[in-house]
CSV table of C-alpha atoms in Angstrom, one decimal:
chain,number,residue,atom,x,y,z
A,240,UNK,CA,-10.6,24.9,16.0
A,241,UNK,CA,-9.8,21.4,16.1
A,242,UNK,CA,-9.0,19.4,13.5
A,243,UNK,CA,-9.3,15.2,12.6
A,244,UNK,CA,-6.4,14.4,10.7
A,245,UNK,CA,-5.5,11.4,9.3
A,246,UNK,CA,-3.0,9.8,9.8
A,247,UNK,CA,-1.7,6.9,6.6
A,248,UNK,CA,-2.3,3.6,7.3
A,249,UNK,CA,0.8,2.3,5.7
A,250,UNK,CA,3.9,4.6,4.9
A,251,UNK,CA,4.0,3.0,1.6
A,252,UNK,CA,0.9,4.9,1.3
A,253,UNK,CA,0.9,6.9,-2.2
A,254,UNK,CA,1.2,11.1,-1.1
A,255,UNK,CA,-1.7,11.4,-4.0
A,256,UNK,CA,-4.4,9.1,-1.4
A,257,UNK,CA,-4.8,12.3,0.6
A,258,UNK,CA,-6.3,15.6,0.3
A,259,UNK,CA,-4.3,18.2,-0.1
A,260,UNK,CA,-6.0,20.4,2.7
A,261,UNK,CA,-4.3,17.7,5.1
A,262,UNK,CA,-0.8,19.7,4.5
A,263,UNK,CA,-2.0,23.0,4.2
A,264,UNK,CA,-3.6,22.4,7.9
A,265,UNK,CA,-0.5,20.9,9.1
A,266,UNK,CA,2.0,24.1,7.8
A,267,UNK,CA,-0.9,26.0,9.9
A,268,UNK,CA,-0.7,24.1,13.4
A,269,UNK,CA,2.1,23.5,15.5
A,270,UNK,CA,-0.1,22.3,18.7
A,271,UNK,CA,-1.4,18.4,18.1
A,272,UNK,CA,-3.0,15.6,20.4
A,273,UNK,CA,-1.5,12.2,19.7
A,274,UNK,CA,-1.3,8.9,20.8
A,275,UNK,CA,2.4,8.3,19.9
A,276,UNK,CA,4.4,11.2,19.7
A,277,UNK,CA,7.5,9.4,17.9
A,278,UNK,CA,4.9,8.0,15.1
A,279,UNK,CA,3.1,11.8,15.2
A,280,UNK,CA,6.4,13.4,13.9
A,281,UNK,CA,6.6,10.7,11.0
A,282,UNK,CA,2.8,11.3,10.1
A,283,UNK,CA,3.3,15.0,10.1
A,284,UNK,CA,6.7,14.7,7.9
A,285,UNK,CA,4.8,12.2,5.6
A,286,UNK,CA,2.7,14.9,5.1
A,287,UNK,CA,4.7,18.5,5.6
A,288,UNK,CA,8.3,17.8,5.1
A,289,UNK,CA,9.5,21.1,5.5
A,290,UNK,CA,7.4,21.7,8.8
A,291,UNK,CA,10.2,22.8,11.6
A,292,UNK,CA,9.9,19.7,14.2
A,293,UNK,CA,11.1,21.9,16.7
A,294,UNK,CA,7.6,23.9,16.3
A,295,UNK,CA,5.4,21.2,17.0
A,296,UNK,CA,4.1,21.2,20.7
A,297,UNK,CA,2.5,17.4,21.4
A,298,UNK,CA,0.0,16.6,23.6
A,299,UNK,CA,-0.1,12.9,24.7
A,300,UNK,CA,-3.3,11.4,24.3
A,301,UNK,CA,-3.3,7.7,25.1
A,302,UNK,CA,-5.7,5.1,26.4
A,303,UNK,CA,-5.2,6.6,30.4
A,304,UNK,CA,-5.6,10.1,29.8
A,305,UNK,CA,-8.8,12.3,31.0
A,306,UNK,CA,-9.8,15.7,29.6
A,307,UNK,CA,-8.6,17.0,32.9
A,308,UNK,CA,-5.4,15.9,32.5
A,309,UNK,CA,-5.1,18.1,29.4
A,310,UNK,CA,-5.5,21.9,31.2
A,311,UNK,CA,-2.4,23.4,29.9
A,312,UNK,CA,-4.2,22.4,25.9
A,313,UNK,CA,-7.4,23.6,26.9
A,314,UNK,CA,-6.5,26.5,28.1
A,315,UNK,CA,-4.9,27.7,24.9
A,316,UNK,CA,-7.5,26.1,23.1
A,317,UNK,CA,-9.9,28.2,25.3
A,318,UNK,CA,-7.8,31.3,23.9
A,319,UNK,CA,-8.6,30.4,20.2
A,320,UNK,CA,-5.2,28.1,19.3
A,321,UNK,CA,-5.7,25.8,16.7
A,322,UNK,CA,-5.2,22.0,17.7
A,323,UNK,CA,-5.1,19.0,15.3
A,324,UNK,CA,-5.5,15.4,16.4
A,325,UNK,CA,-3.9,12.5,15.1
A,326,UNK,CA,-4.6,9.2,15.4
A,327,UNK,CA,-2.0,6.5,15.1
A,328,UNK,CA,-3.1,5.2,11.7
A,329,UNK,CA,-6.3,6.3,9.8
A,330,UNK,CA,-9.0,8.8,11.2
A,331,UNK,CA,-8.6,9.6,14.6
A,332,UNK,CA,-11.6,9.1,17.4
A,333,UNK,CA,-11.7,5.4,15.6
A,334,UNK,CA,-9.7,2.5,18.1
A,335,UNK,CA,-8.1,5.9,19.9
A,336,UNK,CA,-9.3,8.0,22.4
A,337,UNK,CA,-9.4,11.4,20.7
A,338,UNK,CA,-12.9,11.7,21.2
A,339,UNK,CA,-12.2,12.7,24.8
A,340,UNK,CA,-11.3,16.2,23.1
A,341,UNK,CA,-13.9,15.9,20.6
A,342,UNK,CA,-16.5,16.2,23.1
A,343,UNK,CA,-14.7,18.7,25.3
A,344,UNK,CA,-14.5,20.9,22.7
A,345,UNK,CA,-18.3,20.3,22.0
A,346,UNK,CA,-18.6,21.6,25.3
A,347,UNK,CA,-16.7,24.4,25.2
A,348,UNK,CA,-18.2,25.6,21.7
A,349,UNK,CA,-15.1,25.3,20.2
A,350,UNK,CA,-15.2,24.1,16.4
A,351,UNK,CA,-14.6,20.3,15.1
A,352,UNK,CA,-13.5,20.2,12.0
A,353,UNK,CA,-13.2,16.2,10.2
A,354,UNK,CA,-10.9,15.9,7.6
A,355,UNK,CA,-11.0,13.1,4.6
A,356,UNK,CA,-9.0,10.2,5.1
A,357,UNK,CA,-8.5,6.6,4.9
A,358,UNK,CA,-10.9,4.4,7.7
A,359,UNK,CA,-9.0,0.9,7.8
A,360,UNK,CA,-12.2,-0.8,8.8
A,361,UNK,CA,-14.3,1.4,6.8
A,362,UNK,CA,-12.6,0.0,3.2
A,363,UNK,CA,-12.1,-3.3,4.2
A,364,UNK,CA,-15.6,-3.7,4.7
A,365,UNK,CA,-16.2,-2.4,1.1
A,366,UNK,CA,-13.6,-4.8,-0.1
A,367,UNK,CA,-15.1,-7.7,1.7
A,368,UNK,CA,-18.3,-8.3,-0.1
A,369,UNK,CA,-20.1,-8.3,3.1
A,370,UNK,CA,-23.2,-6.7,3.8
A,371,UNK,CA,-22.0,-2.4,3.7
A,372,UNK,CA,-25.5,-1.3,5.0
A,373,UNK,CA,-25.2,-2.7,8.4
A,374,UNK,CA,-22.7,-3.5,10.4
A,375,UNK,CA,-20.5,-3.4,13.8
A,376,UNK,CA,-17.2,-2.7,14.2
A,377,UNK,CA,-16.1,-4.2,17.9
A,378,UNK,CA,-12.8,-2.9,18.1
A,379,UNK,CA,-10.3,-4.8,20.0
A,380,UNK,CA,-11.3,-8.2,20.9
A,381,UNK,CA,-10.2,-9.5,24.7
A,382,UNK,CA,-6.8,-10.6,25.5
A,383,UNK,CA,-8.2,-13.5,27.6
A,384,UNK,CA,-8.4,-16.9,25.8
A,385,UNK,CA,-11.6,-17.8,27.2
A,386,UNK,CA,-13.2,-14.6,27.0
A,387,UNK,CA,-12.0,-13.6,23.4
A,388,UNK,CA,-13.4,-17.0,22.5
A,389,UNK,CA,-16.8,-15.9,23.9
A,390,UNK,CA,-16.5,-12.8,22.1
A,391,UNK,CA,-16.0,-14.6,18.7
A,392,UNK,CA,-19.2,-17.3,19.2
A,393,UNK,CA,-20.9,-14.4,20.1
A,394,UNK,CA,-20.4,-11.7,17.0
A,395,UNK,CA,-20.8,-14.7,14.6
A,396,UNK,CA,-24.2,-15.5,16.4
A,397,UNK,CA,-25.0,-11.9,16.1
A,398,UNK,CA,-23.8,-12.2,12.3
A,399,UNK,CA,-26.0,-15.0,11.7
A,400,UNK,CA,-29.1,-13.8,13.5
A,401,UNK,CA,-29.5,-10.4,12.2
A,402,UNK,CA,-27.1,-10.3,8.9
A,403,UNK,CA,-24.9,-7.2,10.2
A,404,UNK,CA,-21.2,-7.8,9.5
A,405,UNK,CA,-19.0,-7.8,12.4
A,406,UNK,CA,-16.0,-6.2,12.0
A,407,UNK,CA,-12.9,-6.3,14.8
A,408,UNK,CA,-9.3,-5.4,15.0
A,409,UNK,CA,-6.3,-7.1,16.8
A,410,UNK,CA,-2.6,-5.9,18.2
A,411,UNK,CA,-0.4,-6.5,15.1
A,412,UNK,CA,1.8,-8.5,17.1
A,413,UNK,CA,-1.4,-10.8,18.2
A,414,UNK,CA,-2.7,-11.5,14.8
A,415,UNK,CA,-1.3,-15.0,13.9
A,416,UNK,CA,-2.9,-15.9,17.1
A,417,UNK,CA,-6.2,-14.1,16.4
A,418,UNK,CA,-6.3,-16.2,13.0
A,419,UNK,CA,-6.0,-19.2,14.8
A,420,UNK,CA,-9.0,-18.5,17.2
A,421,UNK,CA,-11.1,-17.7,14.6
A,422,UNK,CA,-9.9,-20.6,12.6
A,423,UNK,CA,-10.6,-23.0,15.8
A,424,UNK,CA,-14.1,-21.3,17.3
A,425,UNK,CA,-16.0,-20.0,14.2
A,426,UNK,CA,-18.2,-22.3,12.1
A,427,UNK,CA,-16.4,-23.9,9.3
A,428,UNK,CA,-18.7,-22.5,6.3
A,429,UNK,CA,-18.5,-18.9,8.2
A,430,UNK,CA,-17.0,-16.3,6.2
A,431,UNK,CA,-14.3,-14.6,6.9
A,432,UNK,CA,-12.6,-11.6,5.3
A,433,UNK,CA,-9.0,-10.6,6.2
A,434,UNK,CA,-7.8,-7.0,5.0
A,435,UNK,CA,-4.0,-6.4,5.8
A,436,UNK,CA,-1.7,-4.3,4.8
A,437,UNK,CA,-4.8,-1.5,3.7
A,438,UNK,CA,-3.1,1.3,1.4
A,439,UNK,CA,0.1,-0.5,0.7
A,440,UNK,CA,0.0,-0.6,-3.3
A,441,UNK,CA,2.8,-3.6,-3.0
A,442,UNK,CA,1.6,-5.8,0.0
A,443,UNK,CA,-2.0,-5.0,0.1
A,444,UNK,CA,-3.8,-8.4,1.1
A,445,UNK,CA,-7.5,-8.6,1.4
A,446,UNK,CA,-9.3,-12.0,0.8
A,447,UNK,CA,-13.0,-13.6,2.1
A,448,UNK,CA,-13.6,-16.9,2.0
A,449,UNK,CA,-14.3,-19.7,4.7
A,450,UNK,CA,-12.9,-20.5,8.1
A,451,UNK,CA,-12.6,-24.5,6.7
A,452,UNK,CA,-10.7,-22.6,3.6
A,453,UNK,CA,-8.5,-20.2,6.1
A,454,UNK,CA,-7.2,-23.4,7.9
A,455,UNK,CA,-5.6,-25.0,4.8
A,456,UNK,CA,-3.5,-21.8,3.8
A,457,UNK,CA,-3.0,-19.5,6.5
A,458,UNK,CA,-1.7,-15.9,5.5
A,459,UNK,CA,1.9,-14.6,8.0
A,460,UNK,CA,-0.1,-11.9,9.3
A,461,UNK,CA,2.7,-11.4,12.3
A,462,UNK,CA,2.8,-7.5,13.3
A,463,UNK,CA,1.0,-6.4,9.8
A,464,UNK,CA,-2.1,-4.3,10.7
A,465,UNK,CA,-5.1,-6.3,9.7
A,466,UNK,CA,-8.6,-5.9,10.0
A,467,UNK,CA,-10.8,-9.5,10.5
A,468,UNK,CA,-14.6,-8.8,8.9
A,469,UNK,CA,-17.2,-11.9,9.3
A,470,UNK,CA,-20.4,-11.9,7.4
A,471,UNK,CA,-22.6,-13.1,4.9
């Protein structure tokens, strides 16, 4: 089988947010696929302190990799050894690229199992007040100035023309900036909701209101993960 686990999306996170199924799978699997192998071990101590760290086998699964890349997994996978995947924060096959063993092993006939867990996009979109019945979740914007500024114009015409919500994500490190560009390109009575720090009961920040209102008190959003939402 392969398993979806989740992964928290802030290690201030209380244990009770997650099923308890999540640990039991973990005690049961020592072979994973994850993007971050340092941030893996936390997520799967977070979860199953006692697991032996010197069990786990991990599989890097990054941005670059191909399913052929991964034959030494497949193989055993091909001989019936369980594998979990974890994403770096949330549910995996979301911003990462473990679907490229999600499909493999559709091919292959071997199971997929989901597991419950947080979506950082999917509950700030509930927290937004936006519209929850339609929507588009872009993923990363561009790094490029001019073309992230074309993206922008473009999901907030898209917003405006057909009422989905647009929903997109930025590198932590990139978020001051990424406030600023939607401050600067978005139509001042545009809404905008900003959910950061998702799961954190102390530092937990999500607020919609205007681009005009963003620009007169700006929130230090500087290598917190954030989700930006704009919609009606």
């Amino acid at each position: 089988m392969l398993y979806l686990l989740p992964a928290y999306l802030s290690e201030n996170s209380p244990f009770d947010y997650f099923a308890p199924t999540i640990r039991e799978i973990i005690m049961n699997v020592d072979h994973f696929f994850v993007e971050n192998e340092k941030t893996a071990r936390r997520v799967i101590k977070f979860f199953a302190p006692e697991k032996k760290q010197s069990e786990l086998k991990l599989y890097l699964l990054d941005k670059y990799s191909e399913a052929s890349d991964l034959k030494e997994a497949q193989d055993l996978m091909k001989s019936d050894v369980d594998f979990g995947v974890l994403s770096e924060a949330g549910l995996p096959c979301i911003g990462d690229p473990g679907n490229i063993m999600v499909k493999w092993s559709h091919q292959h006939n071997i199971k997929v199992v989901p597991v419950n867990g947080p979506s950082s996009f999917v509950l700030a979109l509930v927290a937004s007040g936006f519209n929850g019945q339609q929507f588009s979740f872009s993923g990363y914007l561009a790094i490029d100035k001019q073309e992230k500024k074309k993206q922008i114009q473009y999901l907030e015409s898209l917003m405006h023309k057909t009422g989905f919500t647009q929903i997109f994500m930025e590198t932590p490190y990139r978020n001051n900036q990424m406030l600023e560009d939607l401050i600067k390109y978005l139509q001042p009575n545009t809404q905008l909701c900003i959910a950061a720090n998702i799961n954190d009961p102390e530092h937990e920040f999500i607020k919609t209101k205007s681009a005009k209102d963003w620009s007169k008190s700006k929130p230090e959003l500087h290598k917190i993960p954030a989700v930006f939402l704009i919609g009606k």
